[in-house]
Amino acid sequence: MAASMLNFNVGVLGHIDSGKTSLAKALSTTASTAAFDKNPQSKERGITLDLGFSSFVVDIPEHLKDGNHSKLQFTLVDCPGHASLIKTIIGGAQIIDLMMLVIDVTKGMQTQSAEVKMKDHKVIGLCAYVIGEIACKKMLVVLNKVDLLQPEKKQQQIDKMTKRMLKTLENTCFANSPVIPVAAKPGGPDAPEVNAEGVETLIEELKRHAYLPARDSTGQLLFSVDHCFGIKGQGTVMTGTMLRGRVAVNDTVEIPSMQITRKVKSMQMFRQPVESAIMGDRVGICVTQFDPKLLERGLVCTPGSLPTIEAAVISVTKIGYFRGPCATKAKFHVTMGHETVMARVTFFGDVPGQSYPEREKIAFSFDKEYLYQDDLKAPVKSKGSSNKENQPEEDALPSNTLQWALLEFEKPITCPVNCLWRVGRDGTREMAWGTIKPIYRNTTDKEYVASYLPSLKIYKTKTREGVVDRMTDEYSIIGRGLFKKETNLQTFVGLKVKLSTGEAGVIEGGFGQSGKFKIRIPNGLNADTSTQLSSSSKKKGKKAQKDDAAVPDPPAQTHQQPIKIHLQFKRYIYDSKKQIIQT
């Protein structure tokens, strides 16, 4: 059965009370143990607090017939609608192949303080936007509760809301998304059971937009657990989604957070026994007994395949619509799957102006140099956008510029390679403002500050400015103002400098005890520079004579600007020797 069934995961997202769970019920024929708000707190509060899973099966559409599948199973991932539950939604983001954004047609797009403002000060649910940034680019918009519209104005209001949604989405990755009107639960939650309206049309639209998602059954197992419970006399059942690889009955799997291994006794997909499962499948795995209270959510893997890491280097993209700062060295909540941990973040990026062919294929390299960033930069928006909200920030980077982050965790975290990350100011209503992409290198070394960080070639550019004190001859000058008198000038001997008049020079050493220094000009001073410095030296000499004779100075004259000395160099921020580098 499993071999002939193509599983396709659909995220059901939207504002609280938009009718997501009612829609999932109207579509589904099979429910998992975690479907339709079965969580006791969800029943008590009347809102979705956790991910819910249900499914329905259709014949494989013509455009998906490849000889390997005869049925298409839609697995619905019912997500919480409240922005404070963003962590729960991000935990399910990487399993979603397509999204359904559910809108209450009587209310339209609703604002929450933690949601992301878009055109005309309207919003798409923050969760939908974030998942669109990091996980999938396909979406259907469902206008729910159309039964509550006045019959004589029903179509007019549907058309109006459809036009508004398309306008809102036109400058996003979801432009031209289909908009389908439905009434998932006509009359409301307390009304008698009647047939849903528009569901058949929605199913046909889902079939039309389904595609063959990437499913790699090779490599090591990675299974995301979202619910865990015991069955007396059988074992412990872990329900979740296959993120990578393959698992089969009698395999041995590891629960790294508990540091235990268990044997797979049996498996089910929506109550149907199966012998194996691959990436993308929704499955319940029964293993030999352990206390299910110790694993509410987490990861299961091939034994020994998931390290517990202290720090990581990752690629990072700032969410385009978030306007707040993301400062280096600040501490953020970093979420991977269902786990969140505090980390200090250091941002850095490619060197501006440096050419990198085939940009998308360039990975992080410890052989390359990177420029330290005080904060994370926003990508430049498309030139065709007229939306003020879409205009780039003043310090925005070109869209093909890669940015990176060093994450230093407050406590070790079990982390798979190629996972999705979310960075936020706190774990609740403050929005994540970083879209974190796959890990490129990580470390399990607790002494990583000494053993790992020095290999990161992240540098800061330093600039100092002084002035020419006087000329000793046409090939040498004395400068001041670059260093304090207590500075060890030997560190700077041999560094190149440039005069504001254009000449290049080299620092030869100190001069006296006041921080002055000697500069050699290999090609000699320009004639105009020599004349200006010679004139300045004569004036200084005359002034000294007048001071000695107690003769008052003449009225102030207009003087030429002093000749400036510019010194530029760079230092690697993790170099314990603090070496100075010039290119």
mmCIF file with all atom_site columns, C-alpha atoms in Angstrom, residues 344-523:
data_model
loop_
_atom_site.group_PDB
_atom_site.id
_atom_site.type_symbol
_atom_site.label_atom_id
_atom_site.label_alt_id
_atom_site.label_comp_id
_atom_site.label_asym_id
_atom_site.label_entity_id
_atom_site.label_seq_id
_atom_site.pdbx_PDB_ins_code
_atom_site.Cartn_x
_atom_site.Cartn_y
_atom_site.Cartn_z
_atom_site.occupancy
_atom_site.B_iso_or_equiv
_atom_site.pdbx_formal_charge
_atom_site.auth_seq_id
_atom_site.auth_comp_id
_atom_site.auth_asym_id
_atom_site.auth_atom_id
_atom_site.pdbx_PDB_model_num
ATOM 1   C CA . ARG A 1 344 ? 24.495 34.637 21.121 1.00 0.00 ? 344 ARG A CA 1
ATOM 2   C CA . VAL A 1 345 ? 24.587 35.523 17.430 1.00 0.00 ? 345 VAL A CA 1
ATOM 3   C CA . THR A 1 346 ? 27.423 37.093 15.441 1.00 0.00 ? 346 THR A CA 1
ATOM 4   C CA . PHE A 1 347 ? 26.533 38.187 11.907 1.00 0.00 ? 347 PHE A CA 1
ATOM 5   C CA . PHE A 1 348 ? 29.011 38.377 9.019  1.00 0.00 ? 348 PHE A CA 1
ATOM 6   C CA . GLY A 1 349 ? 28.837 38.382 5.245  1.00 0.00 ? 349 GLY A CA 1
ATOM 7   C CA . ASP A 1 350 ? 30.605 38.143 1.930  1.00 0.00 ? 350 ASP A CA 1
ATOM 8   C CA . VAL A 1 351 ? 33.146 40.846 1.159  1.00 0.00 ? 351 VAL A CA 1
ATOM 9   C CA . PRO A 1 352 ? 31.369 43.653 -0.795 1.00 0.00 ? 352 PRO A CA 1
ATOM 10  C CA . GLY A 1 353 ? 32.395 43.888 -4.423 1.00 0.00 ? 353 GLY A CA 1
ATOM 11  C CA . GLN A 1 354 ? 33.944 40.439 -4.497 1.00 0.00 ? 354 GLN A CA 1
ATOM 12  C CA . SER A 1 355 ? 32.781 38.352 -7.444 1.00 0.00 ? 355 SER A CA 1
ATOM 13  C CA . TYR A 1 356 ? 31.472 34.839 -6.786 1.00 0.00 ? 356 TYR A CA 1
ATOM 14  C CA . PRO A 1 357 ? 30.466 32.835 -9.883 1.00 0.00 ? 357 PRO A CA 1
ATOM 15  C CA . GLU A 1 358 ? 27.417 30.592 -9.571 1.00 0.00 ? 358 GLU A CA 1
ATOM 16  C CA . ARG A 1 359 ? 26.443 32.302 -6.345 1.00 0.00 ? 359 ARG A CA 1
ATOM 17  C CA . GLU A 1 360 ? 23.804 29.805 -5.334 1.00 0.00 ? 360 GLU A CA 1
ATOM 18  C CA . LYS A 1 361 ? 26.353 26.974 -5.319 1.00 0.00 ? 361 LYS A CA 1
ATOM 19  C CA . ILE A 1 362 ? 28.904 28.743 -3.117 1.00 0.00 ? 362 ILE A CA 1
ATOM 20  C CA . ALA A 1 363 ? 28.963 27.236 0.364  1.00 0.00 ? 363 ALA A CA 1
ATOM 21  C CA . PHE A 1 364 ? 30.628 28.532 3.474  1.00 0.00 ? 364 PHE A CA 1
ATOM 22  C CA . SER A 1 365 ? 34.388 28.015 3.434  1.00 0.00 ? 365 SER A CA 1
ATOM 23  C CA . PHE A 1 366 ? 36.966 28.379 6.182  1.00 0.00 ? 366 PHE A CA 1
ATOM 24  C CA . ASP A 1 367 ? 39.447 29.395 3.478  1.00 0.00 ? 367 ASP A CA 1
ATOM 25  C CA . LYS A 1 368 ? 37.448 32.533 2.595  1.00 0.00 ? 368 LYS A CA 1
ATOM 26  C CA . GLU A 1 369 ? 37.448 35.896 4.351  1.00 0.00 ? 369 GLU A CA 1
ATOM 27  C CA . TYR A 1 370 ? 34.192 37.440 5.598  1.00 0.00 ? 370 TYR A CA 1
ATOM 28  C CA . LEU A 1 371 ? 33.273 40.940 6.726  1.00 0.00 ? 371 LEU A CA 1
ATOM 29  C CA . TYR A 1 372 ? 31.972 41.435 10.275 1.00 0.00 ? 372 TYR A CA 1
ATOM 30  C CA . GLN A 1 373 ? 28.479 43.006 10.448 1.00 0.00 ? 373 GLN A CA 1
ATOM 31  C CA . ASP A 1 374 ? 27.095 45.038 13.338 1.00 0.00 ? 374 ASP A CA 1
ATOM 32  C CA . ASP A 1 375 ? 23.639 43.767 12.415 1.00 0.00 ? 375 ASP A CA 1
ATOM 33  C CA . LEU A 1 376 ? 21.805 41.575 9.942  1.00 0.00 ? 376 LEU A CA 1
ATOM 34  C CA . LYS A 1 377 ? 20.986 43.344 6.676  1.00 0.00 ? 377 LYS A CA 1
ATOM 35  C CA . ALA A 1 378 ? 17.722 43.146 4.762  1.00 0.00 ? 378 ALA A CA 1
ATOM 36  C CA . PRO A 1 379 ? 17.746 41.954 1.136  1.00 0.00 ? 379 PRO A CA 1
ATOM 37  C CA . VAL A 1 380 ? 16.908 44.443 -1.606 1.00 0.00 ? 380 VAL A CA 1
ATOM 38  C CA . LYS A 1 381 ? 13.297 44.141 -2.809 1.00 0.00 ? 381 LYS A CA 1
ATOM 39  C CA . SER A 1 382 ? 12.287 43.867 -6.439 1.00 0.00 ? 382 SER A CA 1
ATOM 40  C CA . LYS A 1 383 ? 12.605 47.072 -8.478 1.00 0.00 ? 383 LYS A CA 1
ATOM 41  C CA . GLY A 1 384 ? 9.079  46.764 -9.840 1.00 0.00 ? 384 GLY A CA 1
ATOM 42  C CA . SER A 1 385 ? 7.454  47.078 -6.444 1.00 0.00 ? 385 SER A CA 1
ATOM 43  C CA . SER A 1 386 ? 5.605  50.301 -5.715 1.00 0.00 ? 386 SER A CA 1
ATOM 44  C CA . ASN A 1 387 ? 4.643  49.266 -2.208 1.00 0.00 ? 387 ASN A CA 1
ATOM 45  C CA . LYS A 1 388 ? 6.317  51.428 0.409  1.00 0.00 ? 388 LYS A CA 1
ATOM 46  C CA . GLU A 1 389 ? 6.414  48.498 2.791  1.00 0.00 ? 389 GLU A CA 1
ATOM 47  C CA . ASN A 1 390 ? 8.538  46.676 0.195  1.00 0.00 ? 390 ASN A CA 1
ATOM 48  C CA . GLN A 1 391 ? 11.174 49.361 -0.195 1.00 0.00 ? 391 GLN A CA 1
ATOM 49  C CA . PRO A 1 392 ? 14.669 48.278 0.932  1.00 0.00 ? 392 PRO A CA 1
ATOM 50  C CA . GLU A 1 393 ? 16.258 49.557 4.086  1.00 0.00 ? 393 GLU A CA 1
ATOM 51  C CA . GLU A 1 394 ? 19.067 52.082 3.706  1.00 0.00 ? 394 GLU A CA 1
ATOM 52  C CA . ASP A 1 395 ? 21.697 49.468 4.542  1.00 0.00 ? 395 ASP A CA 1
ATOM 53  C CA . ALA A 1 396 ? 20.068 46.661 2.556  1.00 0.00 ? 396 ALA A CA 1
ATOM 54  C CA . LEU A 1 397 ? 22.327 44.274 0.665  1.00 0.00 ? 397 LEU A CA 1
ATOM 55  C CA . PRO A 1 398 ? 21.993 43.112 -2.940 1.00 0.00 ? 398 PRO A CA 1
ATOM 56  C CA . SER A 1 399 ? 19.783 40.040 -3.087 1.00 0.00 ? 399 SER A CA 1
ATOM 57  C CA . ASN A 1 400 ? 22.679 37.811 -4.229 1.00 0.00 ? 400 ASN A CA 1
ATOM 58  C CA . THR A 1 401 ? 24.871 38.694 -1.227 1.00 0.00 ? 401 THR A CA 1
ATOM 59  C CA . LEU A 1 402 ? 25.188 35.836 1.235  1.00 0.00 ? 402 LEU A CA 1
ATOM 60  C CA . GLN A 1 403 ? 25.098 36.500 4.965  1.00 0.00 ? 403 GLN A CA 1
ATOM 61  C CA . TRP A 1 404 ? 26.145 34.174 7.752  1.00 0.00 ? 404 TRP A CA 1
ATOM 62  C CA . ALA A 1 405 ? 25.825 33.830 11.496 1.00 0.00 ? 405 ALA A CA 1
ATOM 63  C CA . LEU A 1 406 ? 27.800 32.182 14.248 1.00 0.00 ? 406 LEU A CA 1
ATOM 64  C CA . LEU A 1 407 ? 25.455 30.721 16.853 1.00 0.00 ? 407 LEU A CA 1
ATOM 65  C CA . GLU A 1 408 ? 26.919 30.152 20.328 1.00 0.00 ? 408 GLU A CA 1
ATOM 66  C CA . PHE A 1 409 ? 24.361 28.214 22.364 1.00 0.00 ? 409 PHE A CA 1
ATOM 67  C CA . GLU A 1 410 ? 23.807 28.711 26.079 1.00 0.00 ? 410 GLU A CA 1
ATOM 68  C CA . LYS A 1 411 ? 23.278 24.969 26.349 1.00 0.00 ? 411 LYS A CA 1
ATOM 69  C CA . PRO A 1 412 ? 24.066 22.191 23.846 1.00 0.00 ? 412 PRO A CA 1
ATOM 70  C CA . ILE A 1 413 ? 21.373 21.356 21.296 1.00 0.00 ? 413 ILE A CA 1
ATOM 71  C CA . THR A 1 414 ? 20.812 18.183 19.292 1.00 0.00 ? 414 THR A CA 1
ATOM 72  C CA . CYS A 1 415 ? 20.876 19.316 15.723 1.00 0.00 ? 415 CYS A CA 1
ATOM 73  C CA . PRO A 1 416 ? 20.482 17.632 12.306 1.00 0.00 ? 416 PRO A CA 1
ATOM 74  C CA . VAL A 1 417 ? 22.318 18.831 9.222  1.00 0.00 ? 417 VAL A CA 1
ATOM 75  C CA . ASN A 1 418 ? 20.185 20.722 6.667  1.00 0.00 ? 418 ASN A CA 1
ATOM 76  C CA . CYS A 1 419 ? 17.532 21.760 9.148  1.00 0.00 ? 419 CYS A CA 1
ATOM 77  C CA . LEU A 1 420 ? 15.467 24.945 9.268  1.00 0.00 ? 420 LEU A CA 1
ATOM 78  C CA . TRP A 1 421 ? 16.026 27.508 12.002 1.00 0.00 ? 421 TRP A CA 1
ATOM 79  C CA . ARG A 1 422 ? 14.075 30.472 13.289 1.00 0.00 ? 422 ARG A CA 1
ATOM 80  C CA . VAL A 1 423 ? 15.580 33.390 15.192 1.00 0.00 ? 423 VAL A CA 1
ATOM 81  C CA . GLY A 1 424 ? 13.393 35.540 17.450 1.00 0.00 ? 424 GLY A CA 1
ATOM 82  C CA . ARG A 1 425 ? 13.668 38.110 20.190 1.00 0.00 ? 425 ARG A CA 1
ATOM 83  C CA . ASP A 1 426 ? 11.731 35.933 22.603 1.00 0.00 ? 426 ASP A CA 1
ATOM 84  C CA . GLY A 1 427 ? 9.731  32.765 22.492 1.00 0.00 ? 427 GLY A CA 1
ATOM 85  C CA . THR A 1 428 ? 6.236  34.267 22.319 1.00 0.00 ? 428 THR A CA 1
ATOM 86  C CA . ARG A 1 429 ? 4.821  37.390 20.660 1.00 0.00 ? 429 ARG A CA 1
ATOM 87  C CA . GLU A 1 430 ? 8.034  38.921 19.357 1.00 0.00 ? 430 GLU A CA 1
ATOM 88  C CA . MET A 1 431 ? 8.444  37.837 15.758 1.00 0.00 ? 431 MET A CA 1
ATOM 89  C CA . ALA A 1 432 ? 11.379 35.863 14.432 1.00 0.00 ? 432 ALA A CA 1
ATOM 90  C CA . TRP A 1 433 ? 13.293 38.094 12.106 1.00 0.00 ? 433 TRP A CA 1
ATOM 91  C CA . GLY A 1 434 ? 15.797 35.681 10.682 1.00 0.00 ? 434 GLY A CA 1
ATOM 92  C CA . THR A 1 435 ? 15.244 32.899 8.238  1.00 0.00 ? 435 THR A CA 1
ATOM 93  C CA . ILE A 1 436 ? 18.010 30.486 9.022  1.00 0.00 ? 436 ILE A CA 1
ATOM 94  C CA . LYS A 1 437 ? 19.015 28.031 6.362  1.00 0.00 ? 437 LYS A CA 1
ATOM 95  C CA . PRO A 1 438 ? 21.127 24.833 6.494  1.00 0.00 ? 438 PRO A CA 1
ATOM 96  C CA . ILE A 1 439 ? 24.066 24.396 8.834  1.00 0.00 ? 439 ILE A CA 1
ATOM 97  C CA . TYR A 1 440 ? 27.449 24.377 7.121  1.00 0.00 ? 440 TYR A CA 1
ATOM 98  C CA . ARG A 1 441 ? 29.615 23.359 10.012 1.00 0.00 ? 441 ARG A CA 1
ATOM 99  C CA . ASN A 1 442 ? 29.048 22.723 13.678 1.00 0.00 ? 442 ASN A CA 1
ATOM 100 C CA . THR A 1 443 ? 31.112 21.822 16.696 1.00 0.00 ? 443 THR A CA 1
ATOM 101 C CA . THR A 1 444 ? 30.619 19.532 19.656 1.00 0.00 ? 444 THR A CA 1
ATOM 102 C CA . ASP A 1 445 ? 33.830 20.820 21.251 1.00 0.00 ? 445 ASP A CA 1
ATOM 103 C CA . LYS A 1 446 ? 33.149 22.551 24.574 1.00 0.00 ? 446 LYS A CA 1
ATOM 104 C CA . GLU A 1 447 ? 36.456 24.433 24.155 1.00 0.00 ? 447 GLU A CA 1
ATOM 105 C CA . TYR A 1 448 ? 35.417 25.750 20.741 1.00 0.00 ? 448 TYR A CA 1
ATOM 106 C CA . VAL A 1 449 ? 36.350 29.358 21.590 1.00 0.00 ? 449 VAL A CA 1
ATOM 107 C CA . ALA A 1 450 ? 40.029 28.394 21.484 1.00 0.00 ? 450 ALA A CA 1
ATOM 108 C CA . SER A 1 451 ? 39.927 25.459 19.075 1.00 0.00 ? 451 SER A CA 1
ATOM 109 C CA . TYR A 1 452 ? 37.252 26.493 16.561 1.00 0.00 ? 452 TYR A CA 1
ATOM 110 C CA . LEU A 1 453 ? 36.700 30.237 16.431 1.00 0.00 ? 453 LEU A CA 1
ATOM 111 C CA . PRO A 1 454 ? 40.258 31.254 15.399 1.00 0.00 ? 454 PRO A CA 1
ATOM 112 C CA . SER A 1 455 ? 39.706 29.370 12.117 1.00 0.00 ? 455 SER A CA 1
ATOM 113 C CA . LEU A 1 456 ? 36.878 31.793 11.217 1.00 0.00 ? 456 LEU A CA 1
ATOM 114 C CA . LYS A 1 457 ? 38.356 34.548 9.035  1.00 0.00 ? 457 LYS A CA 1
ATOM 115 C CA . ILE A 1 458 ? 35.869 37.229 10.033 1.00 0.00 ? 458 ILE A CA 1
ATOM 116 C CA . TYR A 1 459 ? 37.434 40.667 10.008 1.00 0.00 ? 459 TYR A CA 1
ATOM 117 C CA . LYS A 1 460 ? 36.683 44.255 10.907 1.00 0.00 ? 460 LYS A CA 1
ATOM 118 C CA . THR A 1 461 ? 38.027 47.134 8.833  1.00 0.00 ? 461 THR A CA 1
ATOM 119 C CA . LYS A 1 462 ? 39.864 49.734 10.907 1.00 0.00 ? 462 LYS A CA 1
ATOM 120 C CA . THR A 1 463 ? 40.530 53.293 9.770  1.00 0.00 ? 463 THR A CA 1
ATOM 121 C CA . ARG A 1 464 ? 42.747 55.868 11.484 1.00 0.00 ? 464 ARG A CA 1
ATOM 122 C CA . GLU A 1 465 ? 43.487 59.434 10.494 1.00 0.00 ? 465 GLU A CA 1
ATOM 123 C CA . GLY A 1 466 ? 46.423 61.683 11.427 1.00 0.00 ? 466 GLY A CA 1
ATOM 124 C CA . VAL A 1 467 ? 48.162 64.724 9.970  1.00 0.00 ? 467 VAL A CA 1
ATOM 125 C CA . VAL A 1 468 ? 51.600 65.568 8.632  1.00 0.00 ? 468 VAL A CA 1
ATOM 126 C CA . ASP A 1 469 ? 53.603 67.399 11.289 1.00 0.00 ? 469 ASP A CA 1
ATOM 127 C CA . ARG A 1 470 ? 56.488 68.382 9.032  1.00 0.00 ? 470 ARG A CA 1
ATOM 128 C CA . MET A 1 471 ? 58.712 67.295 6.167  1.00 0.00 ? 471 MET A CA 1
ATOM 129 C CA . THR A 1 472 ? 62.274 66.155 6.815  1.00 0.00 ? 472 THR A CA 1
ATOM 130 C CA . ASP A 1 473 ? 63.117 65.806 3.110  1.00 0.00 ? 473 ASP A CA 1
ATOM 131 C CA . GLU A 1 474 ? 61.369 65.022 -0.160 1.00 0.00 ? 474 GLU A CA 1
ATOM 132 C CA . TYR A 1 475 ? 61.211 61.302 0.720  1.00 0.00 ? 475 TYR A CA 1
ATOM 133 C CA . SER A 1 476 ? 60.284 61.400 4.397  1.00 0.00 ? 476 SER A CA 1
ATOM 134 C CA . ILE A 1 477 ? 57.856 63.157 6.716  1.00 0.00 ? 477 ILE A CA 1
ATOM 135 C CA . ILE A 1 478 ? 56.907 63.195 10.402 1.00 0.00 ? 478 ILE A CA 1
ATOM 136 C CA . GLY A 1 479 ? 53.301 62.481 11.280 1.00 0.00 ? 479 GLY A CA 1
ATOM 137 C CA . ARG A 1 480 ? 51.139 62.781 14.389 1.00 0.00 ? 480 ARG A CA 1
ATOM 138 C CA . GLY A 1 481 ? 47.633 61.944 15.554 1.00 0.00 ? 481 GLY A CA 1
ATOM 139 C CA . LEU A 1 482 ? 47.454 58.302 14.458 1.00 0.00 ? 482 LEU A CA 1
ATOM 140 C CA . PHE A 1 483 ? 48.649 56.821 17.742 1.00 0.00 ? 483 PHE A CA 1
ATOM 141 C CA . LYS A 1 484 ? 48.653 57.514 21.458 1.00 0.00 ? 484 LYS A CA 1
ATOM 142 C CA . LYS A 1 485 ? 52.012 58.010 23.083 1.00 0.00 ? 485 LYS A CA 1
ATOM 143 C CA . GLU A 1 486 ? 51.722 54.664 24.891 1.00 0.00 ? 486 GLU A CA 1
ATOM 144 C CA . THR A 1 487 ? 51.018 52.732 21.633 1.00 0.00 ? 487 THR A CA 1
ATOM 145 C CA . ASN A 1 488 ? 53.602 50.118 20.666 1.00 0.00 ? 488 ASN A CA 1
ATOM 146 C CA . LEU A 1 489 ? 54.494 51.499 17.242 1.00 0.00 ? 489 LEU A CA 1
ATOM 147 C CA . GLN A 1 490 ? 56.470 48.393 16.305 1.00 0.00 ? 490 GLN A CA 1
ATOM 148 C CA . THR A 1 491 ? 53.105 46.714 15.610 1.00 0.00 ? 491 THR A CA 1
ATOM 149 C CA . PHE A 1 492 ? 52.455 49.237 12.833 1.00 0.00 ? 492 PHE A CA 1
ATOM 150 C CA . VAL A 1 493 ? 55.941 49.401 11.266 1.00 0.00 ? 493 VAL A CA 1
ATOM 151 C CA . GLY A 1 494 ? 55.755 48.526 7.575  1.00 0.00 ? 494 GLY A CA 1
ATOM 152 C CA . LEU A 1 495 ? 52.059 49.392 7.162  1.00 0.00 ? 495 LEU A CA 1
ATOM 153 C CA . LYS A 1 496 ? 51.053 51.440 4.148  1.00 0.00 ? 496 LYS A CA 1
ATOM 154 C CA . VAL A 1 497 ? 49.467 54.872 4.499  1.00 0.00 ? 497 VAL A CA 1
ATOM 155 C CA . LYS A 1 498 ? 48.133 57.407 2.052  1.00 0.00 ? 498 LYS A CA 1
ATOM 156 C CA . LEU A 1 499 ? 48.297 61.196 2.188  1.00 0.00 ? 499 LEU A CA 1
ATOM 157 C CA . SER A 1 500 ? 45.286 63.355 1.363  1.00 0.00 ? 500 SER A CA 1
ATOM 158 C CA . THR A 1 501 ? 47.430 64.833 -1.429 1.00 0.00 ? 501 THR A CA 1
ATOM 159 C CA . GLY A 1 502 ? 47.691 61.397 -3.076 1.00 0.00 ? 502 GLY A CA 1
ATOM 160 C CA . GLU A 1 503 ? 51.153 60.121 -2.150 1.00 0.00 ? 503 GLU A CA 1
ATOM 161 C CA . ALA A 1 504 ? 51.613 56.599 -0.758 1.00 0.00 ? 504 ALA A CA 1
ATOM 162 C CA . GLY A 1 505 ? 53.936 56.004 2.169  1.00 0.00 ? 505 GLY A CA 1
ATOM 163 C CA . VAL A 1 506 ? 55.160 53.389 4.638  1.00 0.00 ? 506 VAL A CA 1
ATOM 164 C CA . ILE A 1 507 ? 55.448 53.760 8.418  1.00 0.00 ? 507 ILE A CA 1
ATOM 165 C CA . GLU A 1 508 ? 59.134 53.373 9.374  1.00 0.00 ? 508 GLU A CA 1
ATOM 166 C CA . GLY A 1 509 ? 58.939 53.771 13.150 1.00 0.00 ? 509 GLY A CA 1
ATOM 167 C CA . GLY A 1 510 ? 58.389 56.138 16.033 1.00 0.00 ? 510 GLY A CA 1
ATOM 168 C CA . PHE A 1 511 ? 59.746 59.648 16.433 1.00 0.00 ? 511 PHE A CA 1
ATOM 169 C CA . GLY A 1 512 ? 60.268 60.919 19.957 1.00 0.00 ? 512 GLY A CA 1
ATOM 170 C CA . GLN A 1 513 ? 58.084 59.977 22.930 1.00 0.00 ? 513 GLN A CA 1
ATOM 171 C CA . SER A 1 514 ? 54.809 61.744 22.074 1.00 0.00 ? 514 SER A CA 1
ATOM 172 C CA . GLY A 1 515 ? 53.347 59.251 19.589 1.00 0.00 ? 515 GLY A CA 1
ATOM 173 C CA . LYS A 1 516 ? 54.790 60.898 16.475 1.00 0.00 ? 516 LYS A CA 1
ATOM 174 C CA . PHE A 1 517 ? 56.099 58.643 13.727 1.00 0.00 ? 517 PHE A CA 1
ATOM 175 C CA . LYS A 1 518 ? 58.273 58.627 10.608 1.00 0.00 ? 518 LYS A CA 1
ATOM 176 C CA . ILE A 1 519 ? 56.858 57.903 7.148  1.00 0.00 ? 519 ILE A CA 1
ATOM 177 C CA . ARG A 1 520 ? 58.907 57.085 4.069  1.00 0.00 ? 520 ARG A CA 1
ATOM 178 C CA . ILE A 1 521 ? 57.512 58.239 0.693  1.00 0.00 ? 521 ILE A CA 1
ATOM 179 C CA . PRO A 1 522 ? 59.107 55.820 -1.827 1.00 0.00 ? 522 PRO A CA 1
ATOM 180 C CA . ASN A 1 523 ? 58.223 57.877 -4.917 1.00 0.00 ? 523 ASN A CA 1
#
